[in-house]
Amino acid sequence: QVQLVESGGGLVQPGGSLRLSCAASQSIFRRYGMGWYRQAPGKEREWVASFAVGGASNYADSVTGRFAMSRESENTMSLQMNNLKPEDTAVYYCNVGPSTGSYRKYWGQGTQVTVSS
């Protein structure tokens, strides 16, 4: 069983920045693609960004130009979030492992990001 732990969330003002991290219990990031999702209360989980094994990345239109994800090591990845907006408020999850269709197999517990003045 692969365990993922997100960290780095918090309360920031609009226009501020946060850097999220996802740490895996195993050296899994060399084997599988990675992704970030977010979920606001009462809403479905939303795809934010993904990073393929080969290194190519893709971003949702809502975060393009503001967010950037990277592979820090074989068991750590990050999501740099700049120019945060109130609509970015959500719980952010990392998602890693073999594909199950819409998502990948392993999820972290999530970290809360709140953007408010």
mmCIF file of C-alpha atoms in Angstrom:
data_model
loop_
_atom_site.group_PDB
_atom_site.id
_atom_site.type_symbol
_atom_site.label_atom_id
_atom_site.label_comp_id
_atom_site.label_asym_id
_atom_site.label_seq_id
_atom_site.Cartn_x
_atom_site.Cartn_y
_atom_site.Cartn_z
ATOM 1 C CA GLN A 1 0.000 0.000 0.000
ATOM 2 C CA VAL A 2 1.355 3.382 -1.053
ATOM 3 C CA GLN A 3 0.694 6.235 1.355
ATOM 4 C CA LEU A 4 0.659 9.862 0.258
ATOM 5 C CA VAL A 5 0.778 12.899 2.531
ATOM 6 C CA GLU A 6 0.083 16.434 1.360
ATOM 7 C CA SER A 7 1.339 19.485 3.207
ATOM 8 C CA GLY A 8 1.743 23.218 2.730
ATOM 9 C CA GLY A 9 -1.858 24.357 2.744
ATOM 10 C CA GLY A 10 -3.121 27.265 4.764
ATOM 11 C CA LEU A 11 -4.881 30.615 4.744
ATOM 12 C CA VAL A 12 -3.640 33.247 2.317
ATOM 13 C CA GLN A 13 -4.910 36.533 0.950
ATOM 14 C CA PRO A 14 -5.900 36.904 -2.699
ATOM 15 C CA GLY A 15 -2.793 37.328 -4.814
ATOM 16 C CA GLY A 16 -0.681 35.356 -2.393
ATOM 17 C CA SER A 17 1.263 32.157 -2.956
ATOM 18 C CA LEU A 18 1.508 28.702 -1.469
ATOM 19 C CA ARG A 19 3.625 25.694 -2.257
ATOM 20 C CA LEU A 20 2.070 22.297 -1.664
ATOM 21 C CA SER A 21 4.067 19.124 -1.275
ATOM 22 C CA CYS A 22 3.132 15.478 -1.657
ATOM 23 C CA ALA A 23 5.357 12.867 -0.045
ATOM 24 C CA ALA A 24 5.045 9.174 -0.837
ATOM 25 C CA SER A 25 5.938 6.284 1.426
ATOM 26 C CA GLN A 26 7.653 4.555 -1.478
ATOM 27 C CA SER A 27 9.751 5.613 -4.445
ATOM 28 C CA ILE A 28 6.716 5.544 -6.674
ATOM 29 C CA PHE A 29 7.066 8.706 -8.742
ATOM 30 C CA ARG A 30 9.519 7.170 -11.177
ATOM 31 C CA ARG A 31 7.040 4.450 -12.079
ATOM 32 C CA TYR A 32 3.770 6.331 -12.479
ATOM 33 C CA GLY A 33 2.310 9.616 -13.510
ATOM 34 C CA MET A 34 1.183 12.156 -10.948
ATOM 35 C CA GLY A 35 -1.644 14.592 -10.560
ATOM 36 C CA TRP A 36 -3.261 17.181 -8.340
ATOM 37 C CA TYR A 37 -6.988 17.530 -7.721
ATOM 38 C CA ARG A 38 -9.066 19.813 -5.581
ATOM 39 C CA GLN A 39 -12.518 19.667 -4.089
ATOM 40 C CA ALA A 40 -14.611 22.451 -2.637
ATOM 41 C CA PRO A 41 -17.471 21.701 -0.219
ATOM 42 C CA GLY A 42 -20.509 20.374 -2.027
ATOM 43 C CA LYS A 43 -18.701 20.074 -5.345
ATOM 44 C CA GLU A 44 -17.134 17.266 -7.298
ATOM 45 C CA ARG A 45 -13.427 16.667 -7.323
ATOM 46 C CA GLU A 46 -11.740 18.777 -9.984
ATOM 47 C CA TRP A 47 -8.587 18.025 -11.906
ATOM 48 C CA VAL A 48 -5.910 20.690 -11.475
ATOM 49 C CA ALA A 49 -2.675 19.414 -13.012
ATOM 50 C CA SER A 50 -0.901 16.250 -14.070
ATOM 51 C CA PHE A 51 2.654 15.152 -14.725
ATOM 52 C CA ALA A 52 3.487 12.208 -16.942
ATOM 53 C CA VAL A 53 6.284 9.726 -16.306
ATOM 54 C CA GLY A 54 8.181 11.248 -19.208
ATOM 55 C CA GLY A 55 7.937 14.724 -17.713
ATOM 56 C CA ALA A 56 5.186 16.382 -19.735
ATOM 57 C CA SER A 57 2.690 18.362 -17.702
ATOM 58 C CA ASN A 58 -0.826 19.661 -18.256
ATOM 59 C CA TYR A 59 -2.929 22.159 -16.347
ATOM 60 C CA ALA A 60 -6.573 23.001 -16.051
ATOM 61 C CA ASP A 61 -7.563 26.232 -17.771
ATOM 62 C CA SER A 62 -8.489 27.749 -14.422
ATOM 63 C CA VAL A 63 -4.917 27.502 -13.109
ATOM 64 C CA THR A 64 -2.773 27.744 -16.236
ATOM 65 C CA GLY A 65 -0.099 30.395 -15.827
ATOM 66 C CA ARG A 66 -0.532 30.511 -12.056
ATOM 67 C CA PHE A 67 0.216 26.965 -10.889
ATOM 68 C CA ALA A 68 3.232 24.796 -11.634
ATOM 69 C CA MET A 69 3.888 21.259 -10.495
ATOM 70 C CA SER A 70 7.204 19.473 -10.394
ATOM 71 C CA ARG A 71 8.832 16.207 -9.436
ATOM 72 C CA GLU A 72 11.241 16.963 -6.602
ATOM 73 C CA SER A 73 12.501 13.433 -6.064
ATOM 74 C CA GLU A 74 11.461 9.832 -6.494
ATOM 75 C CA ASN A 75 9.027 10.202 -3.593
ATOM 76 C CA THR A 76 8.198 13.902 -3.475
ATOM 77 C CA MET A 77 6.320 16.248 -5.769
ATOM 78 C CA SER A 78 5.123 19.800 -5.364
ATOM 79 C CA LEU A 79 2.561 22.277 -6.619
ATOM 80 C CA GLN A 80 3.557 25.933 -6.648
ATOM 81 C CA MET A 81 0.478 28.149 -6.548
ATOM 82 C CA ASN A 82 0.812 31.837 -7.344
ATOM 83 C CA ASN A 83 -1.655 34.700 -7.638
ATOM 84 C CA LEU A 84 -4.217 32.763 -5.672
ATOM 85 C CA LYS A 85 -7.873 33.623 -6.031
ATOM 86 C CA PRO A 86 -10.829 33.012 -3.714
ATOM 87 C CA GLU A 87 -12.140 30.424 -6.167
ATOM 88 C CA ASP A 88 -8.985 28.389 -5.552
ATOM 89 C CA THR A 89 -10.270 27.620 -2.061
ATOM 90 C CA ALA A 90 -10.550 23.849 -1.737
ATOM 91 C CA VAL A 91 -8.977 20.755 -0.304
ATOM 92 C CA TYR A 92 -6.089 19.750 -2.537
ATOM 93 C CA TYR A 93 -5.184 16.118 -3.110
ATOM 94 C CA CYS A 94 -2.283 14.419 -4.809
ATOM 95 C CA ASN A 95 -3.034 11.383 -6.937
ATOM 96 C CA VAL A 96 -0.368 8.891 -7.995
ATOM 97 C CA GLY A 97 -0.163 5.372 -9.332
ATOM 98 C CA PRO A 98 -1.604 3.197 -12.052
ATOM 99 C CA SER A 99 -4.662 4.576 -13.760
ATOM 100 C CA THR A 100 -8.098 3.414 -12.642
ATOM 101 C CA GLY A 101 -9.786 5.205 -15.508
ATOM 102 C CA SER A 102 -10.591 8.760 -14.498
ATOM 103 C CA TYR A 103 -8.023 8.852 -11.679
ATOM 104 C CA ARG A 104 -4.986 7.037 -10.368
ATOM 105 C CA LYS A 105 -4.993 4.490 -7.604
ATOM 106 C CA TYR A 106 -3.433 6.286 -4.640
ATOM 107 C CA TRP A 107 -4.672 9.416 -2.880
ATOM 108 C CA GLY A 108 -3.399 11.555 -0.060
ATOM 109 C CA GLN A 109 -5.561 12.826 2.787
ATOM 110 C CA GLY A 110 -5.718 16.323 1.358
ATOM 111 C CA THR A 111 -4.563 19.724 2.543
ATOM 112 C CA GLN A 112 -6.834 22.736 2.959
ATOM 113 C CA VAL A 113 -6.167 25.879 0.947
ATOM 114 C CA THR A 114 -8.232 28.922 1.846
ATOM 115 C CA VAL A 115 -7.914 32.172 -0.087
ATOM 116 C CA SER A 116 -9.650 35.049 1.644
ATOM 117 C CA SER A 117 -9.092 38.659 2.563
#
